[in-house]
Every structure is written in structure tokens, then in C-alpha cells.
PDB file of C-alpha atoms in Angstrom:
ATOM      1  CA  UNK A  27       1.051   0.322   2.429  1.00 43.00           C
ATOM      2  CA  UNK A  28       4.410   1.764   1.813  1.00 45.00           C
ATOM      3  CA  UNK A  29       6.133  -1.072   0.270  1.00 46.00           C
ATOM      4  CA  UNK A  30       6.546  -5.070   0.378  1.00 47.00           C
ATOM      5  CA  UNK A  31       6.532  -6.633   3.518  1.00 53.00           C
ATOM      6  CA  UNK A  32       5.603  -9.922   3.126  1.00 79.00           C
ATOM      7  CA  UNK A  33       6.007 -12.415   0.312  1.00 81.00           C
ATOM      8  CA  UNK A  34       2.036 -12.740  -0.762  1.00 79.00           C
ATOM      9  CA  UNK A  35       2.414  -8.544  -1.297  1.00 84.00           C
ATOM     10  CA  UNK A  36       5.912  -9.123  -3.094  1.00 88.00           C
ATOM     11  CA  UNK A  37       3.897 -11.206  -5.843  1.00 86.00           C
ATOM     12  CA  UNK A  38       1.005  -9.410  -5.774  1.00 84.00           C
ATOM     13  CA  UNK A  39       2.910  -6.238  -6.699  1.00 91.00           C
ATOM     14  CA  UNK A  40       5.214  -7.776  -9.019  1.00 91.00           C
ATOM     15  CA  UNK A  41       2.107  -9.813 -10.349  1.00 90.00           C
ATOM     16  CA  UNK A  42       0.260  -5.912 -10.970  1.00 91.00           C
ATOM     17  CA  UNK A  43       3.004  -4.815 -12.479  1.00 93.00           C
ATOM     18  CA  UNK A  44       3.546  -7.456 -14.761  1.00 93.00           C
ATOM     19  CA  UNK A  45      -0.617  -7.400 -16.085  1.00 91.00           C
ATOM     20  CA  UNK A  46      -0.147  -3.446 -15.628  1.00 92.00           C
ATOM     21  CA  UNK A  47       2.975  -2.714 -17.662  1.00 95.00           C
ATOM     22  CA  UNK A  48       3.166  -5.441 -20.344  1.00 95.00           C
ATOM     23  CA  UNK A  49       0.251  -7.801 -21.970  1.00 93.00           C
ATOM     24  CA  UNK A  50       1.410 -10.738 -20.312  1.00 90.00           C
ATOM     25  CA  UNK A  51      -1.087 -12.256 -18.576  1.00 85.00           C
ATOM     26  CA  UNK A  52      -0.909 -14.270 -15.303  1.00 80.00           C
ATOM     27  CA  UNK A  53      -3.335 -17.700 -14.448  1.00 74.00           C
ATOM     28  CA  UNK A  54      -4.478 -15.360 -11.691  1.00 63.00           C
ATOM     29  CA  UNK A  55      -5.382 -11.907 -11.112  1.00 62.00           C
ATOM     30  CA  UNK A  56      -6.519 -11.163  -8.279  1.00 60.00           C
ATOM     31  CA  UNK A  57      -4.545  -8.604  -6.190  1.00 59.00           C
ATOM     32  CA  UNK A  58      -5.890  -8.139  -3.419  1.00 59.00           C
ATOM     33  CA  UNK A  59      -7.041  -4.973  -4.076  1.00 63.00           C
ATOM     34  CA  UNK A  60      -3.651  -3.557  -4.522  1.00 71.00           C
ATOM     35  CA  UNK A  61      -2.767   0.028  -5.790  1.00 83.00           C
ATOM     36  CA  UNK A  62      -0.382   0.926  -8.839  1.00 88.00           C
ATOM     37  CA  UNK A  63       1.396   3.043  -6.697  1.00 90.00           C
ATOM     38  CA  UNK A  64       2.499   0.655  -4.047  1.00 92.00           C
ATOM     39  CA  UNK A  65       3.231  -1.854  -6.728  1.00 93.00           C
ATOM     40  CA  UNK A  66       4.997   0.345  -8.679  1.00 95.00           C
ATOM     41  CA  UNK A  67       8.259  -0.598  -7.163  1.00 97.00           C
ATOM     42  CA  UNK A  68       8.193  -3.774  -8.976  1.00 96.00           C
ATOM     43  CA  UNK A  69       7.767  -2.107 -12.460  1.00 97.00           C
ATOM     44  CA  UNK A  70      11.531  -2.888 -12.753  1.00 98.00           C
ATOM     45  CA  UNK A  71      10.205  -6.652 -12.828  1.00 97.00           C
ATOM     46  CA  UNK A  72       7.987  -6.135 -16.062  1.00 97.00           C
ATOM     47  CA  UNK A  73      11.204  -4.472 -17.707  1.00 98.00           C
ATOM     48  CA  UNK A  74      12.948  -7.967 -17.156  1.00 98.00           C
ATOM     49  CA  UNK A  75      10.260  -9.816 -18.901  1.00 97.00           C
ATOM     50  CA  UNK A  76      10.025  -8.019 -21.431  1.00 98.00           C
ATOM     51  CA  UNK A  77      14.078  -7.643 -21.802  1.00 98.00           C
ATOM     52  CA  UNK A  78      14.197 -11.510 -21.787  1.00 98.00           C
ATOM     53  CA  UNK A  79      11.457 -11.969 -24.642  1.00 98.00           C
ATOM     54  CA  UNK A  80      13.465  -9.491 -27.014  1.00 98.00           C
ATOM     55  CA  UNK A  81      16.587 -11.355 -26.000  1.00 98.00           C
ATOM     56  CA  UNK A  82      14.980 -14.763 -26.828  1.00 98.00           C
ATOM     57  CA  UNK A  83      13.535 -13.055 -30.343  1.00 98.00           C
ATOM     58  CA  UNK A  84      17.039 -11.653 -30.891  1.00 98.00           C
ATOM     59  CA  UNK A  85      18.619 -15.195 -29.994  1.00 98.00           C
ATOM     60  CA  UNK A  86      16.285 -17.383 -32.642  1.00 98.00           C
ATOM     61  CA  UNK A  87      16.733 -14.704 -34.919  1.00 97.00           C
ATOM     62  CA  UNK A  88      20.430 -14.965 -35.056  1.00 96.00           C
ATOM     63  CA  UNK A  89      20.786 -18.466 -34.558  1.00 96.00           C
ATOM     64  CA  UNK A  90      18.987 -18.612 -38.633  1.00 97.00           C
ATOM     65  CA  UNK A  91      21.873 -16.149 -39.718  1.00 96.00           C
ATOM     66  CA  UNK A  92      20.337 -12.623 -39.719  1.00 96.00           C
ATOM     67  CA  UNK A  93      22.485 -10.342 -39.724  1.00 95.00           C
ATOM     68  CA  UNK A  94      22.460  -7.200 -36.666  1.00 95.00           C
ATOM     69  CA  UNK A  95      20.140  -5.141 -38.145  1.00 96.00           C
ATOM     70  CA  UNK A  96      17.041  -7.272 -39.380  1.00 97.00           C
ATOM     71  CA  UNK A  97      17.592  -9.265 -35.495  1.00 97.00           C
ATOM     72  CA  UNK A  98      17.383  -5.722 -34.054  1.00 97.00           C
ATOM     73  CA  UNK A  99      14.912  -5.340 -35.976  1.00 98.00           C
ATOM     74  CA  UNK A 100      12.697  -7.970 -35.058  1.00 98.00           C
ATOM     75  CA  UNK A 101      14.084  -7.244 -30.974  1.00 98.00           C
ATOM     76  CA  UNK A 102      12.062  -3.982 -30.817  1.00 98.00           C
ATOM     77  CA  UNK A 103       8.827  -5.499 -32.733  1.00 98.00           C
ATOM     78  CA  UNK A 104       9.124  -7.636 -29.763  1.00 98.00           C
ATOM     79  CA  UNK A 105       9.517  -5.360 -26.926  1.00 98.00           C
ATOM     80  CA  UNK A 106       6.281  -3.505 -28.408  1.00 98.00           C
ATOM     81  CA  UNK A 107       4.417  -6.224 -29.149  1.00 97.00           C
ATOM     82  CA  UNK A 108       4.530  -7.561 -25.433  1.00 97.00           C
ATOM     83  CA  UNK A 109       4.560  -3.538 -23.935  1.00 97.00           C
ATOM     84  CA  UNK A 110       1.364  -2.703 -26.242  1.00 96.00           C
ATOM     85  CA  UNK A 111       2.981  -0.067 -27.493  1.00 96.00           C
ATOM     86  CA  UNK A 112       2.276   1.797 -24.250  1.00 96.00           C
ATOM     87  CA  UNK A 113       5.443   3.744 -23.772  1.00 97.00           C
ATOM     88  CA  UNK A 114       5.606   4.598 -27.151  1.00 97.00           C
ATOM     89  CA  UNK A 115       2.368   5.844 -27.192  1.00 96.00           C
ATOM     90  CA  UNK A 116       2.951   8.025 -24.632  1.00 96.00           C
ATOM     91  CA  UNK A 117       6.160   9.527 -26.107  1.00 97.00           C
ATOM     92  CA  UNK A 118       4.042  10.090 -29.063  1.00 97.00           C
ATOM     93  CA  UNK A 119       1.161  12.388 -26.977  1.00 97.00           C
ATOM     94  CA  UNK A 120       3.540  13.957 -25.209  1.00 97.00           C
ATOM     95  CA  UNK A 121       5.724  15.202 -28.448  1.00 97.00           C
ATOM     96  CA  UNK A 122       2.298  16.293 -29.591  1.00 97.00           C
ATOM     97  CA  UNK A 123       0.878  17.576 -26.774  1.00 96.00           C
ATOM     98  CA  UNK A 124       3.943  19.793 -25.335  1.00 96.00           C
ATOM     99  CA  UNK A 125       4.945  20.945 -28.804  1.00 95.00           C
ATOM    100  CA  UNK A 126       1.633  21.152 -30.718  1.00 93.00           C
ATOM    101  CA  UNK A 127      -0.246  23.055 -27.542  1.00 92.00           C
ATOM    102  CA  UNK A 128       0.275  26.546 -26.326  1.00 91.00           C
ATOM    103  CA  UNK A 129      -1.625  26.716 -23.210  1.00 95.00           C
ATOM    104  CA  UNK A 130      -0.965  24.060 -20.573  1.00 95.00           C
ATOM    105  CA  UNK A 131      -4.895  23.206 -20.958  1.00 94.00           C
ATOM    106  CA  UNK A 132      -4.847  22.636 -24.453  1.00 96.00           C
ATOM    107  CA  UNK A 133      -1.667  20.483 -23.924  1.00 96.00           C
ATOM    108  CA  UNK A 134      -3.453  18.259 -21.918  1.00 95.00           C
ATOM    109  CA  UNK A 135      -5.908  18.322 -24.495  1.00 94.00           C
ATOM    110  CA  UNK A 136      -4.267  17.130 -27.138  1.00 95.00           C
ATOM    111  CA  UNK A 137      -2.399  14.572 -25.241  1.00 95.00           C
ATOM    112  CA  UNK A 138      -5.897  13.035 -24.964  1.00 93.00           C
ATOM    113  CA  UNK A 139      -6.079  12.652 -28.432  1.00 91.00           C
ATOM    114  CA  UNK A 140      -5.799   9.263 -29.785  1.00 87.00           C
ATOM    115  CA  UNK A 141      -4.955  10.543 -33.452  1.00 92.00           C
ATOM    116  CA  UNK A 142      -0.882  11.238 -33.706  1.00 94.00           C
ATOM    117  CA  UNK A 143       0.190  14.339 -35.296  1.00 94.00           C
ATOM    118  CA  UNK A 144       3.677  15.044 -36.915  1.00 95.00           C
ATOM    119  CA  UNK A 145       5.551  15.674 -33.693  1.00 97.00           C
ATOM    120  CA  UNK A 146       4.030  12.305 -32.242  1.00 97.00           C
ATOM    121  CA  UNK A 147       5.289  10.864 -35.817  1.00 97.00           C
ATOM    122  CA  UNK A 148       9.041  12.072 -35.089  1.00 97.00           C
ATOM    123  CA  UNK A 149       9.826  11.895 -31.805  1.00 97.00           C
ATOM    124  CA  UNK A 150       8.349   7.908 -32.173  1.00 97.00           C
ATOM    125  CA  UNK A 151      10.370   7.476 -35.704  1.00 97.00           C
ATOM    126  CA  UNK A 152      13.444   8.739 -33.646  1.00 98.00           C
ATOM    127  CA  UNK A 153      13.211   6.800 -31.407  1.00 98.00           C
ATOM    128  CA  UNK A 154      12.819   3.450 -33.138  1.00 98.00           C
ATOM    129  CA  UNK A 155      15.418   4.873 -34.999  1.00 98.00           C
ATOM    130  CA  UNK A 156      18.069   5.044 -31.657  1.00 98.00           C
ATOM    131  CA  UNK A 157      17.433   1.849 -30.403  1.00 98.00           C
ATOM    132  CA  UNK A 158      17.543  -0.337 -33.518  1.00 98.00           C
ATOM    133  CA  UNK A 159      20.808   1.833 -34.241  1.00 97.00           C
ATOM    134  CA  UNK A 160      22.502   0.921 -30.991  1.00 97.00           C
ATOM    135  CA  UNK A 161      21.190  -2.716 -30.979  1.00 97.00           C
ATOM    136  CA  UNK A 162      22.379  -3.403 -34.136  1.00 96.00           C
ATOM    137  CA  UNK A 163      26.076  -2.285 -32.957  1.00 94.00           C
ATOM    138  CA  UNK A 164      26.123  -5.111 -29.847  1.00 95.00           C
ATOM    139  CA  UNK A 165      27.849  -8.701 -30.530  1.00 85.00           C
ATOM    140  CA  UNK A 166      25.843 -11.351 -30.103  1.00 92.00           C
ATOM    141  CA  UNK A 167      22.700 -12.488 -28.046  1.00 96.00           C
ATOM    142  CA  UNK A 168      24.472 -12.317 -24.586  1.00 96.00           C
ATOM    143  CA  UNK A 169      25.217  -8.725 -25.039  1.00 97.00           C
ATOM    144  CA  UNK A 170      21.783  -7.873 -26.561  1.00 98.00           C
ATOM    145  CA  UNK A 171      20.507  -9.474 -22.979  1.00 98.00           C
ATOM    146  CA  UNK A 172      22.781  -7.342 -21.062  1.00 98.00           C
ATOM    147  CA  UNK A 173      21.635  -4.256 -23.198  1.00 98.00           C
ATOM    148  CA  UNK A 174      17.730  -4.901 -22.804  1.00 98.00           C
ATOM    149  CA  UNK A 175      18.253  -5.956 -18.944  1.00 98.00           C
ATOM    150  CA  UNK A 176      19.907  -2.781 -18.039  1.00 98.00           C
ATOM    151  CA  UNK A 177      17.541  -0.707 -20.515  1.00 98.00           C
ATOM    152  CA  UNK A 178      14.428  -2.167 -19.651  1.00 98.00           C
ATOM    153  CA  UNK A 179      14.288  -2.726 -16.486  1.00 98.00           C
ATOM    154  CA  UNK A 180      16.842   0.404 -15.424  1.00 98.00           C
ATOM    155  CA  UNK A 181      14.366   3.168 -17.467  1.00 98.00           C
ATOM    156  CA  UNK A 182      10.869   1.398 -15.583  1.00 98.00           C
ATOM    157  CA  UNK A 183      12.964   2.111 -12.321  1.00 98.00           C
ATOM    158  CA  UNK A 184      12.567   5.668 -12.221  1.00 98.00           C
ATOM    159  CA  UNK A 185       9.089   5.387 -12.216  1.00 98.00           C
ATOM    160  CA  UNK A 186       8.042   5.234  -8.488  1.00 96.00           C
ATOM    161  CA  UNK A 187      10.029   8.454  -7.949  1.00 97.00           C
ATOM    162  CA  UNK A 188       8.963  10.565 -10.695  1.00 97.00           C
ATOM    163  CA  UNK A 189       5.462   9.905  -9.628  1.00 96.00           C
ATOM    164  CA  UNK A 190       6.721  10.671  -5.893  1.00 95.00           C
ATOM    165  CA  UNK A 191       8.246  13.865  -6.841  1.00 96.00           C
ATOM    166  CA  UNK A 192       5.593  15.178  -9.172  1.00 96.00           C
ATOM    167  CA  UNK A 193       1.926  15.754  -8.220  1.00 94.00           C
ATOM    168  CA  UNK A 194      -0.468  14.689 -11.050  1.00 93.00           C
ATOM    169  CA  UNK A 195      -1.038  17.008 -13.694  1.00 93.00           C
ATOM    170  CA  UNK A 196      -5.069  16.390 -13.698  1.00 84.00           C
ATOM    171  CA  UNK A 197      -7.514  15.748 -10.704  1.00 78.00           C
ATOM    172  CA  UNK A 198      -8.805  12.310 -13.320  1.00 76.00           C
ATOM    173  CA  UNK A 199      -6.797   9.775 -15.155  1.00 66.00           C
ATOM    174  CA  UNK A 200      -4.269   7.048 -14.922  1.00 68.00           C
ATOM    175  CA  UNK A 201      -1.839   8.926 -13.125  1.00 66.00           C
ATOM    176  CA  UNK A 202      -4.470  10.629 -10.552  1.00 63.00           C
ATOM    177  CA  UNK A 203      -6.132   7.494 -10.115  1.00 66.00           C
ATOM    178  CA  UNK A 204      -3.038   5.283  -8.912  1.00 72.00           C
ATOM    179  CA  UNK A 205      -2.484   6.690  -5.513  1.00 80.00           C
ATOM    180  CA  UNK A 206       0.308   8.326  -3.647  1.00 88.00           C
ATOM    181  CA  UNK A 207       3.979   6.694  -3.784  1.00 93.00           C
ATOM    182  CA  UNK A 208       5.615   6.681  -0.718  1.00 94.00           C
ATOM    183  CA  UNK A 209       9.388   7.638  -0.579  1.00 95.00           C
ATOM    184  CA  UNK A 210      10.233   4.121   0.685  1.00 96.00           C
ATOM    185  CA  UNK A 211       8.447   2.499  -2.492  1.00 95.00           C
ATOM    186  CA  UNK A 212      10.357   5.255  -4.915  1.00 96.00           C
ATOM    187  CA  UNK A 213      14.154   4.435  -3.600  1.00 97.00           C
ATOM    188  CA  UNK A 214      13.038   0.694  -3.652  1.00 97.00           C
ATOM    189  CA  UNK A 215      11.939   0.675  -7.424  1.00 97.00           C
ATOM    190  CA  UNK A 216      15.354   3.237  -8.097  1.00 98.00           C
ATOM    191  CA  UNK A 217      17.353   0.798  -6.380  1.00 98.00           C
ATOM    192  CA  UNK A 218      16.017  -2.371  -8.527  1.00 98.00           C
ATOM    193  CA  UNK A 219      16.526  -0.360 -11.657  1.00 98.00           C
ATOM    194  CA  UNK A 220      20.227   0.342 -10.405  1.00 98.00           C
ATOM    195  CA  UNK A 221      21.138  -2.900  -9.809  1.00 98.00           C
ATOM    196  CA  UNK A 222      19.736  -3.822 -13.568  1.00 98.00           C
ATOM    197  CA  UNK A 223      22.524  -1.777 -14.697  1.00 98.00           C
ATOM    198  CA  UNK A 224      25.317  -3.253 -13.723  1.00 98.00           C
ATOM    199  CA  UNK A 225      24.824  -5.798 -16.441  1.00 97.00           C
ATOM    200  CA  UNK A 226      26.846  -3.115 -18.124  1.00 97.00           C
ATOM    201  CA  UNK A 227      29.780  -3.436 -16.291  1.00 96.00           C
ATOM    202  CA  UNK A 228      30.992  -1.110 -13.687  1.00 96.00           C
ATOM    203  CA  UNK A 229      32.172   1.991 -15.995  1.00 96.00           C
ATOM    204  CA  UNK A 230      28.752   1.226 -17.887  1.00 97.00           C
ATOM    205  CA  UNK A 231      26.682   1.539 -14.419  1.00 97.00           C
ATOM    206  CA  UNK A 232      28.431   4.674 -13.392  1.00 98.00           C
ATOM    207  CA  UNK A 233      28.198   6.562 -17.358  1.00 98.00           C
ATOM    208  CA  UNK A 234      23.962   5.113 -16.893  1.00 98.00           C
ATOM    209  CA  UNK A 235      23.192   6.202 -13.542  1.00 98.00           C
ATOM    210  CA  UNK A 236      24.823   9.561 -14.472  1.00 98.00           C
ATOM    211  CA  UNK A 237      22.987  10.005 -17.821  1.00 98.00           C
ATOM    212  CA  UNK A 238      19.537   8.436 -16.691  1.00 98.00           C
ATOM    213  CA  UNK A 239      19.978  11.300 -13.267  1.00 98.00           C
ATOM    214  CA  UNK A 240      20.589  13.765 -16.147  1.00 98.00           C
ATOM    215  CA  UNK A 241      17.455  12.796 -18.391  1.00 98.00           C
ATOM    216  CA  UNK A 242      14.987  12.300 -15.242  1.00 98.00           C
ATOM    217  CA  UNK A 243      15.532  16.037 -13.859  1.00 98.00           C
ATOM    218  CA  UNK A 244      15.658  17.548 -17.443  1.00 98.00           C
ATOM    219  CA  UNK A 245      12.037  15.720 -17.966  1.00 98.00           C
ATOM    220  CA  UNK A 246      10.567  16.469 -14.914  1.00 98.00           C
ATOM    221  CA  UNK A 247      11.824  20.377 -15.450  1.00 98.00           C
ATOM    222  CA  UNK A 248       9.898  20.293 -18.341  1.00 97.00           C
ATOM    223  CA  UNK A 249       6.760  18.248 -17.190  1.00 98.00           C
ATOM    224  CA  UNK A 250       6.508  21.292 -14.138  1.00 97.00           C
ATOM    225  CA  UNK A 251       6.906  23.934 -16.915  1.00 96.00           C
ATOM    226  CA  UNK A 252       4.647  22.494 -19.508  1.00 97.00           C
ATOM    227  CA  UNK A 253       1.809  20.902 -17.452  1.00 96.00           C
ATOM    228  CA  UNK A 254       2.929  21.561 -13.641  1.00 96.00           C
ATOM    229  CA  UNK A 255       2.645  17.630 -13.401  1.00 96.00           C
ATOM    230  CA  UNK A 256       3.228  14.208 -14.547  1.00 95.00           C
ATOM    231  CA  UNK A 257       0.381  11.717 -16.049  1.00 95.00           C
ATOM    232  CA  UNK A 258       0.745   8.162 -17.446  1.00 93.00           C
ATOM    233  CA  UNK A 259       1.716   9.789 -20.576  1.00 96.00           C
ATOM    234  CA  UNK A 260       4.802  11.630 -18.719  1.00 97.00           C
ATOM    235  CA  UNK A 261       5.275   8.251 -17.047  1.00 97.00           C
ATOM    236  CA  UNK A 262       5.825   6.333 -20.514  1.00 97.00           C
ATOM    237  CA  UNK A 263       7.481   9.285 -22.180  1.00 98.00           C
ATOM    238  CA  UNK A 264      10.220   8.827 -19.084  1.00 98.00           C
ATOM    239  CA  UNK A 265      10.864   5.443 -19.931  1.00 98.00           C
ATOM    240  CA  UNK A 266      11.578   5.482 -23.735  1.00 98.00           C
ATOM    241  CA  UNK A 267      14.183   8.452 -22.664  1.00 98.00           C
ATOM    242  CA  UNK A 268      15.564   6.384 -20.118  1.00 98.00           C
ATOM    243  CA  UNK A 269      15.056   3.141 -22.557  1.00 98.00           C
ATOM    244  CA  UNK A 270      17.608   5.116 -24.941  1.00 98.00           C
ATOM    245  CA  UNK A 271      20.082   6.592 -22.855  1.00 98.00           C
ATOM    246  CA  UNK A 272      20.807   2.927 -20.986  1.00 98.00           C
ATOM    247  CA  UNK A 273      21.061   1.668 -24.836  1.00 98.00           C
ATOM    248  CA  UNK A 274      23.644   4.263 -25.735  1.00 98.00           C
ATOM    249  CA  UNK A 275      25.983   3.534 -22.679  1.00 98.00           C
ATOM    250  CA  UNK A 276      25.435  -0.493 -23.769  1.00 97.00           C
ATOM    251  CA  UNK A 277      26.558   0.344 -27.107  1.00 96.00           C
ATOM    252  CA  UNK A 278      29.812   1.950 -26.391  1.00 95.00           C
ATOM    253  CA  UNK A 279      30.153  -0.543 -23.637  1.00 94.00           C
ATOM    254  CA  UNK A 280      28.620  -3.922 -25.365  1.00 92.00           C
ATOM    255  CA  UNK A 281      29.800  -3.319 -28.758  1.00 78.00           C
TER     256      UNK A 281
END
């Protein structure tokens, strides 16, 4: 299966995606039997639903007269809320794992490791830190949209190719266990992601396509060096980078 074909497999892999990447859940889930890596074209769609939620949180939330920051604020306990945390979680292993390890085993190692250490600690607090800062500098719900549109769903686009381009770091796990992604299914989630981003305008989606390029072949660089692989940890890590980059371009852009 090397992408959608039909419209029952469009659903179904949009469906996966959506139960996969957020905690939404669906009246049905049945599948079909389908694999995260065919579906994973369609993580762009989970990136809308949850962009939408934080926009509706940021909407009610300045419609009772908070001010930016405290709707920002409440934006990103949104996102998180309906991700599970699961990007950010990865970010945190990986910080931990990459820095706190010195042989590529026991980086794997601690990356397994439930318990967050003080690299996990920053490179989470910095990034809460980044996106409340350049949320809090957009004007009004409409451009908070725009901003968590391109962000969300733009960052979850380069998933499907980094998993194409980088073999799985461990022979079990998440990663190992989702399957192959075809080259057709990678430049079909990229191109959903790229059209996300022109909800920044046209200078916007040139300065994010150029800085989200930069940010996925600097990561993968140092996913080869570090673990000579990707896993689902890699895979969330990816999309809080991406997640901030798109943010910083809506800022200058949005503001």
C-alpha cells in the first residue's frame, strides 16, 4: 500500500492518524488493519485538529479579556493536553538520551527511561518557553489560527520522509514496528504540510519551507551520528523543532 487510493483508505488513514497522534477518539476504530506508515501521510490531518482546538481555547480565552500571554498560555496547555504530551516527551528523551549518553547503546538506553533528567528538563522548558513567546506576539485569534495551522500541521508533515530517509535505530519499538514508508506516501505527507503553510502568506511559506528544510537535515545529521537511526522519539523530537521554527516565521509575519 503506497498511499491513498480510494476514499474508505483516505479515512482510514486520516482516522489512524488522528487516534495515533492526538487523544481524540473516533465512534469507530477499526482500520482495517492499516499500518502507521502508510497512514502516516495524513499525520498533517491530526496537526489541524489539534491547531483548531488551541485556536478555539485561544478564541474563548480572549473573548473574557486575557491578555496575550495568559491566552498563550492556556493555547499550549491545550495543544498538550489533546497531543498527550507525546512530542514533548520525546524532545525530552532525546535531550537526555543524546546528551546524557556516551555510547550510542547507552543513548538508546536512556531514551527508554521514563524518568526526565536535567537536559530533558531544558530542552522541554525551552521550548514551552519559544512558543508561548511567539504566540503571545500574534494579534488576535485569526492570526493565532494561522500560526497553529501552519505550525501544527506543517512540523507533522515531515514525518513520512524522515522515517523514509532514516532506517530505524532499533530492530523493536514504535518506530521498527510501523512499517516501511514508501517515497510516494513521504512527498504526499511533505506536500500537505506545505500547503499548511501558506496560511502564512507567501514570504511566510518561502522563510518556513526554507527554515523547516534547514532543521530536518540538521536533525537527521545528528540522529545518523548519535544513534545511526530515527525512533518515535526522533519522530516527536522533529516535530517540536519544526513546531518552533513555523512559530517564529508566524511571529515576524502574524505579529
Amino acid at each position: 500500500m503506497s498511499g491513498p487510493s480510494a476514499p474508505r483508505q483516505v479515512l482510514d488513514h486520516i482516522g489512524l492518524s488522528l487516534v495515533f497522534f492526538t487523544r481524540l477518539r473516533l465512534p469507530s476504530s477499526d482500520f482495517g488493519g492499516r499500518s502507521l506508515a502508510d497512514a502516516i501521510w495524513a499525520a498533517p490531518f491530526a496537526g489541524l485538529a489539534v491547531a483548531i482546538i488551541g485556536a478555539l481555547v485561544y478564541a474563548i480565552a480572549y473573548s473574557l479579556g486575557l491578555a496575550s500571554g495568559p491566552a498563550a498560555a492556556l493555547t499550549l496547555a491545550a495543544t498538550m493536553l489533546v497531543t498527550g504530551c507525546l512530542h514533548e516527551d520525546g524532545l525530552s528523551d532525546i535531550a537526555d538520551g543524546f546528551w546524557g549518553g556516551r555510547t550510542r547503546d547507552r543513548k538508546l538506553e536512556i531514551m527508554r527511561d521514563s524518568r526526565i533528567g536535567a537536559y530533558g528538563a531544558a530542552a522541554l522548558g525551552l521550548s514551552l518557553l519559544i512558543r508561548w513567546s511567539a504566540l503571545s506576539e500574534l494579534a488576535g485569534p485569526g492570526h493565532v489560527f494561522l500560526a497553529l495551522l501552519a505550525a501544527h500541521a506543517g512540523s507533522r508533515g515531515l514525518f513520512g520522509a524522515f522515517m523514509h530517509l532514516l532506517p530505524p535505530a532499533r530492530s523493536d519499538g514504535l518506530s521498527a514496528g510501523a512499517g516501511t514508508v514508501t517515497t510516494e506516501t513521504a512527498v504526499i505527507g511533505a506536500a500537505l504540510g506545505a500547503v499548511a503553510l501558506l496560511a502564512l502568506g507567501l514570504g511566510g511559506t518561502i522563510a518556513a519551507l526554507i527554515l523547516l528544510g534547514l532543521v530536518f537535515m540538521a536533525f537527521r545529521a545528528l540522529c545518523l551520528s548519535q544513534i545511526g537511526g530515527q525512533t518515535g522519539d526522533t519522530i516527536g523530537a522533529l516535530q517540536q523543532l519544526g513546531e518552533i521554527a513555523v512559530l517564529l516565521v508566524a511571529s515576524i509575519c502574524l505579529s
